[in-house]
Amino acid sequence: MIEVQADLKRGDFRLKADFTGGAGVTVLFGRSGSGKTSIANLVAGLVQPEHGRVVVNGETVCDTESGLERPAWRRQIGYVFQDTRLFPHLNVRENLLYGARRRGVVAPRIDPVVDLLALEGQLEQRPATLSGGEARRVAIGRALLSEPKLLILDEPLSGLDGARRVEILPYLDELARSGPPILYVTHAVDEAARLADEMVLVVDGQAFNAGPPDRAFARSEATDAAGLGAPISVLEGQALAEGGGPVTVVDLGGTQFHTPPLAITPGGRVRIVVDARDVAVALTAPADASFQNALGARVEAITPASDGLLIQLEGQGFRLTSLVTSQAAERLELRPGLEVVALVKATATARYA
Amino acid sequence: MMLSAAELEIISLSLKVAMTAVLFSLPLGVGAAWLLARYRFPGRDLVSGLIHLPLVLPPVVTGYVLLSLFGRSGPIGAWLEPLGIVFAFDWTGAALAAGIMGFPLMVRSVRLAFDMADSGLEQAAATLGASPLQRFLTVTLPLALPGVIAGAVLAFAKALGEFGATITFVSSIPGETRTLPLAIYSLTQVPGGEAAALRLVLISAGVSILALVVSEVMVRRATGGGGRT
């Protein structure tokens, strides 16, 4: 759990951070150069704020008012750096043990973490001989073994190709589920949508809470920061036990949603991302169309966008944003409160879970 | 070539002086290099200048300054004498002179190594709970080790060859302060001493080359021949 209210100055660059994070995964989301890493460094104690305070798990670690500044090495905050920063003169085992040794643990147990991150084969290797994915896993393991009260992950998947990302993501899921509170720095939509419990947007020198991903990505700041052409919707639900078929059915909490087959065990939580351009609005469900998903919803709000109107829809257990032309909206006489049907092709969904 | 007892005495005295000089100046040199590489403090340029002074001053001047400060009647010498520490006309004085002359070379080499060591790794160590001293001992120093060894070897070589400051400060007393270069010089001053001088010149070259080889092996070990670094 973290609480940050601080003004940061890095050269000419000023940043105002005011946000909180819970026990799960808090994602710091913003463009490259927006100051995300500076905020992570502030929390870790590697940079000092001009003024303000930082509270981690109820403990104030920095407060310029009272002159309190706990040094990084006494904060018990694990940090996985973007450039891994493994110690080149130590092998993987010694890197993993580094934190425990500093705390004076005589016989530290590294097996659970080695198993979790599948590092048995690399223990005697030097960092220079590791692949990019292996080095990230060692860096994550090293931070975990220092038994942090908070784990900071700074773009842990950046610079990795698709296969390496797929290699690491399951470990991040596991961490998000069973690990310490996480502060996760990224500019990637898929990582944020998949992992975030709470999103903190870092935009134009401001860092602020934007709610869970489904709410955060409905905001234009998030769309802009992500460089997306249109808003996205994040749907969350539970995969139903109808495996083997041509589609997977996900229960969004009262509404059933069809997606292409997912490699997920029935009952597992899943998040689905839908581009607003892929959502059509109809007044009645068409009987003879290919749309797999015809979801009953109500128009909540209509806001103008550069290339049409954004229709905010709310249904049983989900929120969807649709981008339609103003002509289409006029023809259907769309207005807040109207009951409509949201049409989504099953194949237009991307799934991150 | 068989060595005479007198030659052996000269060699062992020279090695004793040079090793003592390096042994005592190494921790100080590493500390000074660390301060200069990692901290900005008032008077930093002054400290750096003082350390480098022996490099630019004529060695005789350095010897003279040492004599004025550490002689029996000098401000530091007079203060140290009741404690049983005497430098004047003693082999310890030769070691002091040799150490001071080699100090700038050592600090330069070690500081360069600290500059090259990635401070990001120190930050990583900090987030893993390492105190500043632990970070220095477990990360920075091991990474800078080749530079530290190189600095020690430079200082050792300088100490072996030091002449001007030594002869000014502690004179050339056989068996006490007459190291290899001083002995060679003395022999060239007496008629018929050329042959004996040549023998010492060859010995001196041999000792220096040996030191170089040993240092090369140590640096290789420190930078990881055979997979362990």
Coordinates of N, CA, C and O in Angstrom, one line a residue, chain A residues 235-240 242 248-259 269-270 272 292-298 313-320 339-344:
Chain A
L235 N -13.0 -5.5 -20.4 CA -14.1 -6.3 -19.8 C -13.4 -7.4 -18.9 O -12.4 -8.0 -19.3
E236 N -14.0 -7.6 -17.8 CA -13.4 -8.6 -16.9 C -14.5 -9.7 -16.6 O -15.6 -9.4 -16.3
G237 N -14.1 -10.9 -16.6 CA -15.0 -12.0 -16.3 C -14.3 -13.3 -16.0 O -13.1 -13.4 -15.8
Q238 N -15.2 -14.4 -16.0 CA -14.7 -15.7 -15.6 C -15.0 -16.6 -16.8 O -16.1 -16.6 -17.3
A239 N -14.0 -17.4 -17.2 CA -14.2 -18.3 -18.3 C -15.1 -19.4 -17.9 O -15.0 -19.9 -16.8
L240 N -16.1 -19.7 -18.7 CA -17.1 -20.8 -18.4 C -16.6 -22.1 -18.8 O -15.8 -22.2 -19.8
E242 N -17.0 -24.5 -20.8 CA -17.5 -25.0 -22.1 C -16.3 -25.1 -23.0 O -16.4 -24.7 -24.2
T248 N -14.7 -19.4 -26.7 CA -14.7 -19.5 -25.2 C -15.8 -18.5 -24.8 O -15.9 -17.4 -25.3
V249 N -16.6 -19.0 -23.8 CA -17.6 -18.1 -23.3 C -17.1 -17.5 -21.9 O -16.7 -18.2 -21.1
V250 N -17.2 -16.2 -21.8 CA -16.8 -15.5 -20.6 C -18.0 -14.9 -19.9 O -18.7 -14.2 -20.6
D251 N -18.1 -15.2 -18.6 CA -19.2 -14.6 -17.9 C -18.7 -13.3 -17.3 O -17.9 -13.2 -16.5
L252 N -19.3 -12.1 -17.8 CA -18.9 -10.8 -17.3 C -19.5 -10.4 -16.0 O -19.3 -9.3 -15.5
G253 N -20.4 -11.3 -15.5 CA -21.1 -11.0 -14.3 C -22.6 -10.6 -14.7 O -23.0 -9.5 -14.5
G254 N -23.2 -11.6 -15.3 CA -24.6 -11.4 -15.8 C -24.7 -11.4 -17.3 O -25.8 -11.6 -17.8
T255 N -23.6 -11.1 -18.0 CA -23.7 -11.1 -19.4 C -22.7 -12.1 -19.9 O -21.5 -12.2 -19.4
Q256 N -23.1 -12.9 -21.0 CA -22.1 -13.8 -21.5 C -21.5 -13.2 -22.8 O -22.1 -12.6 -23.6
F257 N -20.1 -13.4 -22.8 CA -19.4 -12.8 -23.9 C -18.6 -13.9 -24.6 O -17.9 -14.7 -24.0
H258 N -18.6 -13.9 -26.0 CA -17.9 -14.9 -26.7 C -16.6 -14.4 -27.3 O -16.5 -13.3 -27.8
T259 N -15.6 -15.2 -27.1 CA -14.3 -14.8 -27.7 C -13.7 -16.0 -28.4 O -14.2 -17.1 -28.3
R269 N -10.0 -16.1 -14.1 CA -10.3 -14.7 -14.4 C -9.7 -14.3 -15.7 O -8.6 -14.7 -16.0
V270 N -10.4 -13.6 -16.5 CA -9.8 -13.1 -17.7 C -10.3 -11.7 -18.0 O -11.3 -11.3 -17.6
I272 N -10.6 -8.9 -21.1 CA -10.8 -8.8 -22.6 C -10.7 -7.3 -23.0 O -11.4 -6.5 -22.4
Q292 N -21.1 -12.3 -32.9 CA -21.3 -13.3 -31.9 C -21.9 -12.7 -30.6 O -22.5 -13.4 -29.8
N293 N -21.6 -11.4 -30.4 CA -21.9 -10.8 -29.2 C -23.0 -9.7 -29.4 O -22.6 -8.7 -30.1
A294 N -24.1 -9.9 -29.0 CA -25.2 -8.8 -29.0 C -25.6 -8.6 -27.5 O -26.3 -9.4 -27.0
L295 N -25.1 -7.5 -27.0 CA -25.2 -7.4 -25.5 C -26.1 -6.2 -25.2 O -26.0 -5.1 -25.7
G296 N -27.1 -6.5 -24.4 CA -28.1 -5.5 -24.0 C -27.3 -4.5 -23.1 O -26.6 -4.8 -22.2
A297 N -27.5 -3.2 -23.5 CA -26.8 -2.1 -22.7 C -27.6 -0.8 -22.8 O -28.6 -0.7 -23.6
R298 N -27.3 0.1 -21.9 CA -27.9 1.4 -21.9 C -26.9 2.5 -22.2 O -25.8 2.4 -21.8
L313 N -21.5 2.9 -23.0 CA -22.6 2.0 -22.8 C -22.3 1.2 -21.5 O -21.2 0.9 -21.1
E314 N -23.4 0.9 -20.8 CA -23.3 0.1 -19.6 C -24.3 -1.0 -19.6 O -25.5 -0.7 -19.8
G315 N -23.8 -2.2 -19.3 CA -24.7 -3.3 -19.3 C -24.5 -4.1 -18.0 O -23.9 -3.7 -17.1
Q316 N -25.1 -5.3 -18.0 CA -25.0 -6.2 -16.8 C -23.5 -6.7 -16.6 O -23.1 -7.6 -17.3
G317 N -22.8 -6.0 -15.7 CA -21.4 -6.4 -15.4 C -20.4 -5.9 -16.3 O -19.2 -6.4 -16.3
F318 N -20.7 -5.0 -17.2 CA -19.6 -4.5 -18.1 C -19.9 -3.0 -18.5 O -21.0 -2.5 -18.4
R319 N -18.8 -2.4 -19.0 CA -18.9 -1.1 -19.5 C -18.2 -1.1 -20.9 O -17.1 -1.7 -21.0
L320 N -18.8 -0.5 -21.9 CA -18.2 -0.6 -23.2 C -18.2 0.8 -23.8 O -19.2 1.6 -23.6
E339 N -32.1 2.3 -24.3 CA -31.7 0.9 -24.3 C -31.3 0.5 -25.7 O -32.1 0.6 -26.6
V340 N -30.1 -0.1 -25.8 CA -29.6 -0.5 -27.1 C -29.0 -1.8 -27.1 O -29.0 -2.5 -26.0
V341 N -28.5 -2.3 -28.2 CA -27.7 -3.6 -28.2 C -26.3 -3.2 -28.7 O -26.2 -2.6 -29.8
A342 N -25.3 -3.6 -28.0 CA -23.9 -3.4 -28.4 C -23.5 -4.7 -29.2 O -23.7 -5.8 -28.7
L343 N -23.0 -4.5 -30.4 CA -22.6 -5.6 -31.2 C -21.0 -5.6 -31.3 O -20.4 -4.6 -31.6
V344 N -20.5 -6.8 -30.9 CA -19.0 -6.9 -31.0 C -18.7 -8.3 -31.6 O -19.2 -9.3 -31.3

